[in-house]
Amino acid sequence: LRLVFLGKLDKAVGEAVATALTAAGRECAANGMFNSAGYTIRKHLRQNFVSRKQFVSVIGVVHANMPDDDACRSRWSAYAFWSRTSRRSKTGERFPDGWVERKQGDTKHLPRFGKPGVRNQDPLAVRYPAALYAEFEDSFYMVGEGTRILRILCEVALCWLAAELGGEDFVHDAERTGEEGLYGPEGKARASLQELSAEVAACGV
């Protein structure tokens, strides 16, 4: 709300986003969820009549008004992948034939270019166990830089975009794919991931 007070952000949009984030945080805490950049926060944003376009505009304002202090900034990797194997299974269980998870999120891990002896530069190879990573059929990552709040907002926007692009094909399924994953048909997984990658790359932030 500081940006609203300074006249940098529309008051109605700023207050609606703040209300939604607060409500989502309380619901996550009440249900023992460590955090959510996916379904729960998206639900509260919609309940407060915040569109994805408005939310992305908030990200633009936050990005343009970051503190000029390197101590407040860090780098991270935003990513997405699809897999026939459940990342929630401890036994490598696969989804029913013809069904997959498309997962998007972020990680503190970065590409490891320049590190001697490291052949796989993909940050997902660090983020996930080797056995699970080996099951990823396709993936992409992009490196971001900014404040902690900017990182959180960007992850929410990524998950929201993924859900909208998935349409009726890729849906939230808490039991199978958690808060941020989407469950859908294998036949459309590769094209949908490529569409997501192109949309993120075209984003102005």
XYZ file of N, CA, C and O in Angstrom:
820
model
N 0.812 -1.207 0.000
C 0.000 0.000 0.000
C 0.854 1.271 0.000
O 0.332 2.357 -0.207
N 2.143 1.124 0.239
C 3.034 2.302 0.201
C 2.987 2.965 -1.164
O 3.004 4.198 -1.279
N 2.916 2.148 -2.225
C 2.884 2.690 -3.581
C 1.573 3.410 -3.860
O 1.535 4.348 -4.657
N 0.481 2.977 -3.211
C -0.796 3.692 -3.322
C -0.665 5.054 -2.655
O -1.064 6.086 -3.215
N -0.083 5.084 -1.452
C 0.105 6.334 -0.703
C 0.959 7.334 -1.484
O 0.702 8.540 -1.464
N 1.953 6.814 -2.209
C 2.851 7.679 -2.982
C 2.260 8.077 -4.335
O 2.880 8.842 -5.079
N 1.075 7.561 -4.639
C 0.439 7.911 -5.901
C 0.978 7.153 -7.098
O 0.711 7.519 -8.246
N 1.704 6.087 -6.858
C 2.287 5.297 -7.941
C 1.342 4.202 -8.436
O 1.503 3.702 -9.551
N 0.382 3.821 -7.598
C -0.489 2.696 -7.903
C -1.939 3.078 -7.654
O -2.244 3.741 -6.659
N -2.811 2.673 -8.566
C -4.236 2.945 -8.428
C -4.744 2.439 -7.077
O -4.491 1.291 -6.696
N -5.466 3.291 -6.357
C -5.892 2.978 -4.992
C -6.794 1.741 -4.949
O -6.582 0.841 -4.125
N -7.783 1.663 -5.820
C -8.719 0.545 -5.791
C -8.023 -0.770 -6.087
O -8.256 -1.785 -5.416
N -7.157 -0.769 -7.090
C -6.428 -1.987 -7.457
C -5.463 -2.382 -6.340
O -5.386 -3.553 -5.945
N -4.726 -1.409 -5.817
C -3.760 -1.689 -4.758
C -4.418 -2.281 -3.517
O -3.919 -3.244 -2.933
N -5.533 -1.694 -3.117
C -6.227 -2.195 -1.924
C -6.831 -3.577 -2.166
O -6.818 -4.431 -1.272
N -7.345 -3.816 -3.368
C -7.919 -5.126 -3.688
C -6.852 -6.213 -3.670
O -7.065 -7.308 -3.135
N -5.688 -5.914 -4.235
C -4.593 -6.881 -4.237
C -4.114 -7.145 -2.816
O -3.886 -8.300 -2.425
N -3.968 -6.093 -2.017
C -3.524 -6.257 -0.631
C -4.520 -7.105 0.169
O -4.122 -7.987 0.949
N -5.804 -6.871 -0.023
C -6.833 -7.649 0.669
C -6.758 -9.118 0.266
O -6.845 -10.021 1.116
N -6.588 -9.377 -1.025
C -6.517 -10.748 -1.524
C -5.286 -11.475 -1.004
O -5.372 -12.642 -0.579
N -4.149 -10.801 -1.007
C -2.917 -11.429 -0.524
C -3.020 -11.762 0.959
O -2.566 -12.823 1.402
N -3.612 -10.861 1.724
C -3.778 -11.096 3.156
C -4.693 -12.290 3.412
O -4.393 -13.173 4.231
N -5.806 -12.344 2.683
C -6.762 -13.450 2.864
C -6.140 -14.778 2.441
O -6.335 -15.807 3.108
N -5.378 -14.774 1.360
C -4.730 -16.007 0.897
C -3.702 -16.488 1.915
O -3.594 -17.686 2.192
N -2.945 -15.545 2.484
C -1.962 -15.915 3.495
C -2.612 -16.548 4.712
O -2.104 -17.538 5.253
N -3.737 -15.999 5.148
C -4.439 -16.545 6.303
C -4.990 -17.938 6.007
O -4.939 -18.824 6.852
N -5.523 -18.137 4.797
C -6.048 -19.458 4.446
C -4.930 -20.496 4.376
O -5.094 -21.622 4.849
N -3.798 -20.101 3.794
C -2.659 -21.025 3.727
C -2.198 -21.414 5.134
O -1.935 -22.585 5.411
N -2.109 -20.424 6.011
C -1.667 -20.698 7.376
C -2.661 -21.603 8.100
O -2.271 -22.530 8.819
N -3.942 -21.353 7.905
C -4.978 -22.142 8.582
C -4.996 -23.590 8.116
O -5.378 -24.492 8.860
N -4.564 -23.817 6.872
C -4.581 -25.162 6.311
C -3.204 -25.823 6.284
O -3.022 -26.860 5.631
N -2.254 -25.213 6.978
C -0.934 -25.813 7.085
C -0.132 -25.806 5.804
O 0.775 -26.623 5.628
N -0.452 -24.897 4.900
C 0.310 -24.778 3.651
C 1.450 -23.805 3.870
O 1.244 -22.693 4.378
N 2.654 -24.222 3.451
C 3.819 -23.357 3.659
C 3.649 -22.048 2.897
O 3.894 -20.971 3.416
N 3.233 -22.140 1.665
C 2.938 -20.951 0.879
C 2.136 -21.370 -0.346
O 1.924 -22.546 -0.589
N 1.698 -20.415 -1.101
C 0.992 -20.706 -2.341
C 1.163 -19.561 -3.306
O 0.913 -18.408 -2.975
N 1.605 -19.905 -4.505
C 1.590 -18.929 -5.595
C 0.574 -19.371 -6.633
O 0.545 -18.851 -7.738
N -0.249 -20.345 -6.246
C -1.141 -20.961 -7.215
C -2.613 -20.727 -6.954
O -3.078 -19.591 -6.870
N -3.334 -21.819 -6.784
C -4.787 -21.781 -6.788
C -5.372 -20.876 -5.708
O -6.264 -20.068 -5.982
N -4.910 -20.996 -4.468
C -5.528 -20.260 -3.360
C -5.416 -18.754 -3.549
O -6.406 -18.018 -3.393
N -4.247 -18.286 -3.888
C -4.080 -16.838 -4.040
C -4.829 -16.336 -5.268
O -5.406 -15.239 -5.265
N -4.859 -17.160 -6.308
C -5.599 -16.794 -7.528
C -7.096 -16.680 -7.218
O -7.783 -15.778 -7.695
N -7.590 -17.587 -6.398
C -9.002 -17.568 -6.001
C -9.344 -16.268 -5.285
O -10.375 -15.631 -5.579
N -8.485 -15.853 -4.361
C -8.776 -14.632 -3.595
C -8.646 -13.377 -4.457
O -9.395 -12.408 -4.267
N -7.718 -13.386 -5.389
C -7.605 -12.239 -6.298
C -8.877 -12.096 -7.127
O -9.406 -10.988 -7.289
N -9.390 -13.206 -7.622
C -10.623 -13.154 -8.415
C -11.808 -12.729 -7.558
O -12.677 -11.972 -8.021
N -11.859 -13.212 -6.320
C -12.956 -12.830 -5.427
C -12.947 -11.333 -5.132
O -13.988 -10.748 -4.824
N -11.780 -10.724 -5.230
C -11.658 -9.281 -5.028
C -11.655 -8.523 -6.353
O -11.242 -7.357 -6.409
N -12.088 -9.199 -7.406
C -12.292 -8.596 -8.723
C -11.011 -8.021 -9.326
O -11.034 -6.975 -9.984
N -9.910 -8.720 -9.079
C -8.630 -8.340 -9.680
C -8.403 -9.236 -10.894
O -8.390 -10.464 -10.768
N -8.224 -8.659 -12.062
C -7.945 -9.433 -13.263
C -6.448 -9.701 -13.357
O -5.634 -9.030 -12.703
N -6.088 -10.669 -14.180
C -4.651 -10.936 -14.357
C -3.957 -9.733 -14.973
O -2.819 -9.407 -14.619
N -4.615 -9.049 -15.883
C -4.028 -7.854 -16.501
C -3.743 -6.786 -15.447
O -2.676 -6.155 -15.452
N -4.677 -6.579 -14.534
C -4.468 -5.604 -13.454
C -3.322 -6.047 -12.549
O -2.506 -5.232 -12.118
N -3.276 -7.353 -12.266
C -2.222 -7.873 -11.401
C -0.847 -7.666 -12.033
O 0.105 -7.273 -11.353
N -0.748 -7.919 -13.336
C 0.526 -7.706 -14.035
C 0.899 -6.224 -14.023
O 2.077 -5.873 -13.926
N -0.092 -5.352 -14.075
C 0.205 -3.913 -14.012
C 0.789 -3.543 -12.651
O 1.653 -2.656 -12.549
N 0.330 -4.220 -11.593
C 0.898 -4.002 -10.255
C 2.367 -4.431 -10.236
O 3.219 -3.743 -9.674
N 2.652 -5.554 -10.869
C 4.040 -6.018 -10.954
C 4.905 -4.970 -11.645
O 6.029 -4.687 -11.219
N 4.384 -4.372 -12.712
C 5.127 -3.334 -13.416
C 5.456 -2.143 -12.530
O 6.567 -1.607 -12.569
N 4.486 -1.757 -11.695
C 4.707 -0.626 -10.780
C 5.741 -0.991 -9.719
O 6.637 -0.195 -9.394
N 5.619 -2.193 -9.158
C 6.590 -2.649 -8.150
C 7.988 -2.706 -8.755
O 8.968 -2.282 -8.138
N 8.075 -3.224 -9.970
C 9.374 -3.321 -10.658
C 9.986 -1.948 -10.888
O 11.195 -1.740 -10.695
N 9.158 -0.993 -11.283
C 9.654 0.349 -11.584
C 10.033 1.133 -10.335
O 10.749 2.144 -10.429
N 9.587 0.684 -9.172
C 9.833 1.428 -7.934
C 10.617 0.609 -6.903
O 10.486 0.835 -5.698
N 11.437 -0.299 -7.373
C 12.277 -1.066 -6.450
C 13.328 -0.166 -5.795
O 13.822 0.769 -6.431
N 13.689 -0.446 -4.564
C 14.746 0.323 -3.902
C 16.069 0.193 -4.667
O 16.387 -0.874 -5.194
N 16.790 1.280 -4.735
C 18.091 1.263 -5.407
C 19.151 0.777 -4.421
O 20.044 1.514 -4.011
N 19.001 -0.486 -4.037
C 19.866 -1.068 -3.017
C 20.076 -2.536 -3.345
O 19.138 -3.335 -3.276
N 21.301 -2.889 -3.700
C 21.585 -4.273 -4.086
C 21.286 -5.260 -2.966
O 21.002 -6.435 -3.226
N 21.338 -4.799 -1.713
C 21.072 -5.690 -0.588
C 19.622 -6.163 -0.565
O 19.307 -7.183 0.054
N 18.726 -5.428 -1.242
C 17.310 -5.781 -1.270
C 16.960 -6.679 -2.454
O 15.823 -7.107 -2.599
N 17.962 -6.954 -3.296
C 17.679 -7.684 -4.528
C 18.375 -9.041 -4.548
O 19.393 -9.241 -3.895
N 17.797 -9.935 -5.308
C 18.414 -11.239 -5.521
C 18.009 -11.727 -6.912
O 17.176 -11.120 -7.585
N 18.570 -12.845 -7.314
C 18.224 -13.451 -8.598
C 17.568 -14.811 -8.340
O 17.856 -15.460 -7.334
N 16.704 -15.218 -9.228
C 16.028 -16.496 -9.099
C 15.711 -17.029 -10.496
O 15.856 -16.306 -11.491
N 15.261 -18.258 -10.552
C 14.855 -18.862 -11.822
C 13.364 -19.179 -11.779
O 12.898 -19.884 -10.885
N 12.618 -18.631 -12.735
C 11.227 -19.033 -12.943
C 11.242 -20.195 -13.930
O 12.054 -20.220 -14.851
N 10.364 -21.158 -13.750
C 10.434 -22.352 -14.591
C 9.067 -22.977 -14.806
O 8.086 -22.647 -14.129
N 9.029 -23.896 -15.755
C 7.853 -24.741 -15.953
C 8.311 -26.036 -16.608
O 9.308 -26.060 -17.343
N 7.608 -27.116 -16.335
C 7.902 -28.393 -16.965
C 6.633 -29.220 -17.041
O 5.627 -28.895 -16.413
N 6.685 -30.297 -17.812
C 5.609 -31.274 -17.750
C 6.198 -32.661 -17.616
O 7.295 -32.935 -18.091
N 5.462 -33.520 -16.922
C 5.983 -34.841 -16.597
C 4.844 -35.839 -16.434
O 3.749 -35.482 -15.996
N 5.130 -37.094 -16.797
C 4.166 -38.174 -16.574
C 4.247 -38.732 -15.153
O 3.395 -39.507 -14.737
N 5.288 -38.334 -14.439
C 5.527 -38.847 -13.088
C 5.140 -37.807 -12.045
O 5.482 -36.641 -12.174
N 4.457 -38.227 -10.998
C 4.012 -37.309 -9.957
C 5.180 -36.877 -9.082
O 5.884 -37.711 -8.519
N 5.379 -35.582 -8.944
C 6.435 -35.073 -8.068
C 6.037 -35.211 -6.605
O 6.862 -35.076 -5.702
N 4.763 -35.491 -6.346
C 4.281 -35.651 -4.981
C 4.415 -37.085 -4.481
O 4.214 -37.355 -3.305
N 4.742 -38.000 -5.393
C 4.884 -39.403 -5.019
C 6.311 -39.693 -4.566
O 7.276 -39.243 -5.178
N 6.461 -40.434 -3.490
C 7.783 -40.809 -2.997
C 8.280 -42.104 -3.629
O 9.404 -42.537 -3.389
N 7.422 -42.718 -4.448
C 7.782 -44.002 -5.061
C 7.865 -43.923 -6.582
O 7.942 -44.942 -7.263
N 7.851 -42.716 -7.131
C 7.945 -42.568 -8.578
C 6.682 -42.966 -9.312
O 6.726 -43.387 -10.475
N 5.553 -42.824 -8.639
C 4.276 -43.221 -9.239
C 3.960 -42.364 -10.463
O 4.149 -41.148 -10.458
N 3.463 -43.011 -11.505
C 3.090 -42.305 -12.724
C 1.592 -42.027 -12.745
O 0.806 -42.748 -12.128
N 1.226 -40.985 -13.484
C -0.191 -40.681 -13.652
C -0.811 -41.721 -14.586
O -0.098 -42.426 -15.305
N -2.130 -41.821 -14.600
C -2.784 -42.734 -15.548
C -2.342 -42.430 -16.977
O -2.008 -41.287 -17.306
N -2.354 -43.444 -17.825
C -1.917 -43.264 -19.210
C -2.643 -42.098 -19.873
O -3.878 -41.979 -19.784
N -1.844 -41.257 -20.532
C -2.417 -40.137 -21.257
C -2.579 -38.873 -20.440
O -3.031 -37.847 -20.958
N -2.160 -38.900 -19.141
C -2.322 -37.735 -18.275
C -0.976 -37.324 -17.678
O -0.125 -38.168 -17.397
N -0.800 -36.018 -17.507
C 0.477 -35.489 -17.033
C 0.251 -34.306 -16.105
O -0.862 -33.768 -15.995
N 1.323 -33.899 -15.463
C 1.325 -32.650 -14.694
C 2.137 -31.616 -15.447
O 3.197 -31.913 -15.986
N 1.622 -30.402 -15.468
C 2.421 -29.258 -15.906
C 2.629 -28.373 -14.690
O 1.672 -27.869 -14.110
N 3.862 -28.217 -14.280
C 4.184 -27.494 -13.039
C 4.974 -26.249 -13.376
O 5.912 -26.279 -14.190
N 4.618 -25.158 -12.758
C 5.359 -23.909 -12.908
C 5.629 -23.332 -11.524
O 4.881 -23.579 -10.587
N 6.699 -22.585 -11.407
C 7.062 -22.020 -10.120
C 8.369 -21.271 -10.217
O 8.780 -20.833 -11.289
N 9.051 -21.127 -9.087
C 10.380 -20.512 -9.116
C 11.285 -21.197 -8.112
O 10.838 -21.976 -7.271
N 12.564 -20.911 -8.201
C 13.551 -21.500 -7.313
C 14.711 -20.530 -7.128
O 15.012 -19.732 -8.025
N 15.360 -20.633 -5.992
C 16.541 -19.802 -5.746
C 17.731 -20.271 -6.575
O 18.712 -19.539 -6.735
N 17.659 -21.497 -7.097
C 18.767 -22.049 -7.868
C 18.861 -21.385 -9.233
O 17.845 -21.096 -9.866
N 20.082 -21.168 -9.677
C 20.359 -20.475 -10.935
C 21.117 -21.391 -11.888
O 21.664 -22.412 -11.471
N 21.146 -21.039 -13.178
C 21.982 -21.803 -14.107
C 23.422 -21.815 -13.607
O 23.902 -20.825 -13.035
N 24.109 -22.909 -13.844
C 25.439 -23.080 -13.252
C 26.553 -22.959 -14.287
O 27.535 -23.687 -14.273
N 26.389 -22.013 -15.201
C 27.421 -21.791 -16.205
C 28.715 -21.334 -15.522
O 28.704 -20.541 -14.590
N 29.810 -21.827 -16.009
C 31.102 -21.405 -15.476
C 31.607 -22.230 -14.315
O 32.692 -21.989 -13.808
N 30.802 -23.204 -13.866
C 31.242 -24.055 -12.763
C 31.905 -25.310 -13.327
O 31.245 -26.118 -13.994
N 33.189 -25.481 -13.096
C 33.910 -26.644 -13.644
C 33.282 -27.956 -13.205
O 32.894 -28.130 -12.053
N 33.162 -28.873 -14.131
C 32.651 -30.199 -13.809
C 31.147 -30.327 -13.803
O 30.621 -31.424 -13.639
N 30.445 -29.212 -13.987
C 28.986 -29.260 -14.013
C 28.534 -29.303 -15.464
O 28.663 -28.323 -16.193
N 27.998 -30.429 -15.875
C 27.590 -30.568 -17.276
C 26.144 -30.133 -17.507
O 25.803 -29.666 -18.578
N 25.309 -30.301 -16.508
C 23.911 -29.903 -16.647
C 23.707 -28.540 -15.994
O 23.770 -28.414 -14.774
N 23.464 -27.526 -16.803
C 23.353 -26.166 -16.285
C 21.948 -25.834 -15.765
O 21.753 -24.819 -15.124
N 20.989 -26.681 -16.062
C 19.586 -26.407 -15.755
C 19.367 -26.279 -14.250
O 19.671 -27.197 -13.485
N 18.794 -25.154 -13.775
C 18.520 -25.014 -12.332
C 17.528 -26.047 -11.812
O 17.527 -26.362 -10.624
N 16.693 -26.599 -12.682
C 15.758 -27.630 -12.252
C 16.474 -28.909 -11.839
O 15.946 -29.689 -11.036
N 17.680 -29.109 -12.367
C 18.458 -30.293 -11.996
C 18.935 -30.206 -10.559
O 19.279 -31.225 -9.944
N 18.965 -28.995 -10.004
C 19.319 -28.792 -8.598
C 18.053 -28.763 -7.744
O 18.026 -29.291 -6.637
N 17.016 -28.151 -8.286
C 15.769 -27.980 -7.533
C 15.082 -29.314 -7.224
O 14.506 -29.494 -6.137
N 15.151 -30.266 -8.158
C 14.429 -31.525 -7.990
C 15.386 -32.718 -7.930
O 16.477 -32.673 -8.497
N 14.972 -33.800 -7.254
C 15.801 -35.011 -7.195
C 16.112 -35.526 -8.603
O 15.293 -35.399 -9.519
N 17.268 -36.138 -8.752
C 17.727 -36.588 -10.065
C 16.747 -37.544 -10.729
O 16.502 -37.461 -11.939
N 16.175 -38.466 -9.934
C 15.253 -39.447 -10.508
C 14.004 -38.769 -11.075
O 13.491 -39.172 -12.130
N 13.511 -37.746 -10.388
C 12.340 -37.030 -10.870
C 12.702 -36.150 -12.056
O 11.972 -36.102 -13.056
N 13.826 -35.461 -11.959
C 14.258 -34.593 -13.058
C 14.404 -35.383 -14.357
O 14.077 -34.879 -15.446
N 14.873 -36.603 -14.257
C 15.061 -37.443 -15.438
C 13.736 -37.761 -16.130
O 13.722 -38.131 -17.307
N 12.623 -37.593 -15.407
C 11.311 -37.886 -15.974
C 10.677 -36.675 -16.657
O 9.629 -36.802 -17.294
N 11.294 -35.502 -16.524
C 10.721 -34.313 -17.156
C 10.797 -34.462 -18.674
O 11.872 -34.673 -19.232
N 9.677 -34.324 -19.338
C 9.637 -34.488 -20.784
C 10.063 -33.210 -21.509
O 10.645 -33.263 -22.588
N 9.744 -32.077 -20.927
C 10.087 -30.792 -21.534
C 10.036 -29.737 -20.440
O 9.257 -29.858 -19.486
N 10.850 -28.701 -20.575
C 10.883 -27.659 -19.545
C 11.496 -26.389 -20.112
O 12.088 -26.389 -21.187
N 11.336 -25.305 -19.371
C 12.064 -24.072 -19.681
C 12.301 -23.322 -18.381
O 11.654 -23.577 -17.362
N 13.255 -22.415 -18.396
C 13.481 -21.537 -17.255
C 13.926 -20.173 -17.742
O 14.457 -20.031 -18.849
N 13.699 -19.162 -16.928
C 14.146 -17.798 -17.188
C 14.613 -17.204 -15.874
O 14.035 -17.498 -14.826
N 15.629 -16.401 -15.923
C 16.210 -15.818 -14.706
C 15.627 -14.432 -14.459
O 15.561 -13.603 -15.365
N 15.184 -14.209 -13.217
C 14.671 -12.911 -12.818
C 15.561 -12.264 -11.766
O 16.384 -12.936 -11.135
N 15.385 -10.985 -11.574
C 16.159 -10.265 -10.555
C 15.293 -9.174 -9.951
O 14.588 -8.452 -10.670
N 15.333 -9.047 -8.632
C 14.571 -8.002 -7.982
C 14.381 -8.278 -6.509
O 15.071 -9.117 -5.924
N 13.410 -7.594 -5.932
C 13.129 -7.747 -4.503
C 12.340 -9.020 -4.245
O 11.793 -9.636 -5.166
N 12.253 -9.384 -2.981
C 11.504 -10.580 -2.600
C 10.041 -10.472 -3.005
O 9.454 -11.426 -3.519
N 9.428 -9.306 -2.782
C 8.016 -9.150 -3.126
C 7.826 -9.244 -4.636
O 6.831 -9.810 -5.111
N 8.762 -8.736 -5.417
C 8.651 -8.842 -6.870
C 8.711 -10.302 -7.298
O 7.949 -10.739 -8.162
N 9.597 -11.053 -6.687
C 9.699 -12.477 -7.010
C 8.388 -13.201 -6.727
O 7.918 -14.001 -7.549
N 7.789 -12.932 -5.573
C 6.526 -13.588 -5.210
C 5.428 -13.228 -6.200
O 4.687 -14.101 -6.688
N 5.308 -11.945 -6.523
C 4.267 -11.505 -7.453
C 4.454 -12.133 -8.829
O 3.478 -12.519 -9.479
N 5.710 -12.247 -9.260
C 5.990 -12.841 -10.576
C 5.610 -14.320 -10.605
O 5.096 -14.817 -11.617
N 5.842 -15.031 -9.512
C 5.468 -16.441 -9.477
C 3.946 -16.598 -9.518
O 3.421 -17.484 -10.199
N 3.239 -15.738 -8.799
C 1.777 -15.780 -8.838
C 1.290 -15.536 -10.265
O 0.414 -16.240 -10.769
N 1.871 -14.535 -10.928
C 1.460 -14.217 -12.297
C 1.765 -15.362 -13.259
O 0.975 -15.654 -14.166
N 2.910 -16.018 -13.062
C 3.274 -17.155 -13.913
C 2.255 -18.284 -13.763
O 1.786 -18.852 -14.761
N 1.913 -18.617 -12.535
C 0.938 -19.691 -12.292
C -0.444 -19.322 -12.818
O -1.169 -20.173 -13.358
N -0.796 -18.063 -12.691
C -2.092 -17.586 -13.171
C -2.142 -17.667 -14.697
O -3.120 -18.155 -15.284
N -1.093 -17.192 -15.357
C -1.019 -17.265 -16.813
C -1.108 -18.712 -17.283
O -1.824 -19.031 -18.238
N -0.389 -19.595 -16.603
C -0.397 -21.012 -16.975
C -1.804 -21.590 -16.876
O -2.242 -22.360 -17.741
N -2.523 -21.213 -15.820
C -3.884 -21.717 -15.633
C -4.822 -21.197 -16.724
O -5.668 -21.943 -17.237
N -4.668 -19.933 -17.085
C -5.531 -19.369 -18.118
C -5.225 -19.965 -19.485
O -6.142 -20.268 -20.264
N -3.953 -20.145 -19.790
C -3.589 -20.732 -21.075
C -4.014 -22.198 -21.153
O -4.297 -22.710 -22.238
N -4.039 -22.857 -20.005
C -4.455 -24.253 -19.983
C -5.925 -24.447 -20.296
O -6.331 -25.513 -20.768
N -6.722 -23.391 -20.034
C -8.142 -23.450 -20.315
C -8.812 -24.635 -19.634
O -8.584 -24.914 -18.462
N -9.619 -25.355 -20.379
C -10.324 -26.516 -19.837
C -9.471 -27.774 -19.885
O -9.844 -28.800 -19.311
N -8.342 -27.701 -20.580
C -7.496 -28.890 -20.723
C -6.656 -29.159 -19.476
O -6.515 -30.297 -19.033
N -6.067 -28.096 -18.913
C -5.208 -28.252 -17.738
C -5.866 -27.562 -16.548
O -6.113 -26.361 -16.575
N -6.158 -28.339 -15.510
C -6.957 -27.832 -14.401
C -6.237 -28.051 -13.064
O -5.362 -28.905 -12.931
N -6.645 -27.261 -12.085
C -6.150 -27.429 -10.720
C -6.679 -28.733 -10.154
O -7.869 -29.029 -10.226
N -5.772 -29.542 -9.606
C -6.143 -30.817 -8.975
C -5.275 -30.948 -7.730
O -4.143 -31.414 -7.798
N -5.808 -30.501 -6.591
C -5.013 -30.398 -5.366
C -4.371 -31.721 -4.974
O -3.209 -31.755 -4.547
N -5.104 -32.811 -5.114
C -4.577 -34.097 -4.678
C -3.422 -34.561 -5.555
O -2.418 -35.069 -5.058
N -3.544 -34.380 -6.866
C -2.526 -34.881 -7.783
C -1.357 -33.922 -7.973
O -0.211 -34.341 -8.083
N -1.631 -32.635 -8.047
C -0.576 -31.696 -8.451
C -0.388 -30.518 -7.507
O 0.378 -29.601 -7.808
N -1.074 -30.493 -6.368
C -0.843 -29.447 -5.387
C -1.404 -28.100 -5.795
O -2.278 -27.990 -6.647
N -0.874 -27.059 -5.184
C -1.378 -25.702 -5.382
C -0.990 -25.114 -6.736
O -1.738 -24.368 -7.340
N 0.209 -25.423 -7.202
C 0.734 -24.711 -8.366
C 0.756 -25.540 -9.641
O 0.902 -24.995 -10.736
N 0.618 -26.864 -9.508
C 0.616 -27.710 -10.687
C -0.747 -27.745 -11.361
O -1.767 -27.371 -10.778
N -0.753 -28.196 -12.610
C -1.984 -28.351 -13.376
C -2.012 -29.754 -13.965
O -0.974 -30.281 -14.384
N -3.177 -30.341 -14.014
C -3.339 -31.723 -14.460
C -4.086 -31.737 -15.784
O -5.120 -31.086 -15.922
N -3.523 -32.442 -16.779
C -4.183 -32.418 -18.073
C -3.689 -33.492 -19.020
O -2.864 -34.343 -18.652
N -4.154 -33.461 -20.275
C -3.846 -34.507 -21.255
C -2.430 -34.378 -21.831
O -1.985 -33.288 -22.173
N -1.767 -35.507 -21.927
C -0.402 -35.522 -22.451
C -0.329 -34.952 -23.867
O 0.631 -34.267 -24.219
N -1.351 -35.211 -24.665
C -1.326 -34.786 -26.059
C -1.219 -33.287 -26.249
O -0.801 -32.823 -27.319
N -1.575 -32.521 -25.240
C -1.523 -31.060 -25.364
C -0.452 -30.432 -24.481
O -0.340 -29.207 -24.425
N 0.327 -31.257 -23.809
C 1.294 -30.739 -22.838
C 2.421 -29.956 -23.495
O 2.773 -28.853 -23.065
N 3.018 -30.505 -24.542
C 4.174 -29.845 -25.151
C 3.796 -28.496 -25.756
O 4.476 -27.486 -25.545
N 2.698 -28.469 -26.503
C 2.271 -27.223 -27.124
C 1.902 -26.176 -26.079
O 2.219 -24.993 -26.233
N 1.256 -26.608 -24.997
C 0.844 -25.652 -23.968
C 2.050 -25.080 -23.231
O 2.069 -23.909 -22.858
N 3.085 -25.903 -23.041
C 4.298 -25.411 -22.383
C 5.017 -24.410 -23.283
O 5.516 -23.380 -22.823
N 5.055 -24.682 -24.571
C 5.684 -23.765 -25.517
C 4.923 -22.441 -25.577
O 5.529 -21.371 -25.667
N 3.606 -22.519 -25.510
C 2.797 -21.302 -25.497
C 3.068 -20.486 -24.240
O 3.202 -19.248 -24.298
N 3.194 -21.162 -23.105
C 3.493 -20.471 -21.850
C 4.852 -19.792 -21.927
O 5.015 -18.634 -21.533
N 5.855 -20.503 -22.449
C 7.200 -19.939 -22.572
C 7.188 -18.677 -23.441
O 7.810 -17.658 -23.103
N 6.462 -18.722 -24.547
C 6.404 -17.573 -25.456
C 5.708 -16.379 -24.796
O 6.150 -15.236 -24.945
N 4.644 -16.649 -24.052
C 3.913 -15.562 -23.380
C 4.769 -14.904 -22.303
O 4.774 -13.688 -22.154
N 5.505 -15.715 -21.540
C 6.358 -15.156 -20.491
C 7.481 -14.339 -21.100
O 7.819 -13.254 -20.622
N 8.061 -14.844 -22.193
C 9.165 -14.130 -22.845
C 8.710 -12.785 -23.402
O 9.490 -11.828 -23.477
N 7.428 -12.701 -23.781
C 6.895 -11.464 -24.359
C 6.439 -10.467 -23.304
O 6.092 -9.328 -23.635
N 6.447 -10.876 -22.033
C 6.002 -9.996 -20.954
C 6.907 -8.777 -20.849
O 8.115 -8.868 -21.002
N 6.300 -7.635 -20.558
C 7.074 -6.405 -20.514
C 7.890 -6.216 -19.249
O 8.701 -5.291 -19.163
N 7.688 -7.054 -18.247
C 8.410 -6.885 -16.979
C 9.685 -7.717 -17.001
O 9.630 -8.908 -17.298
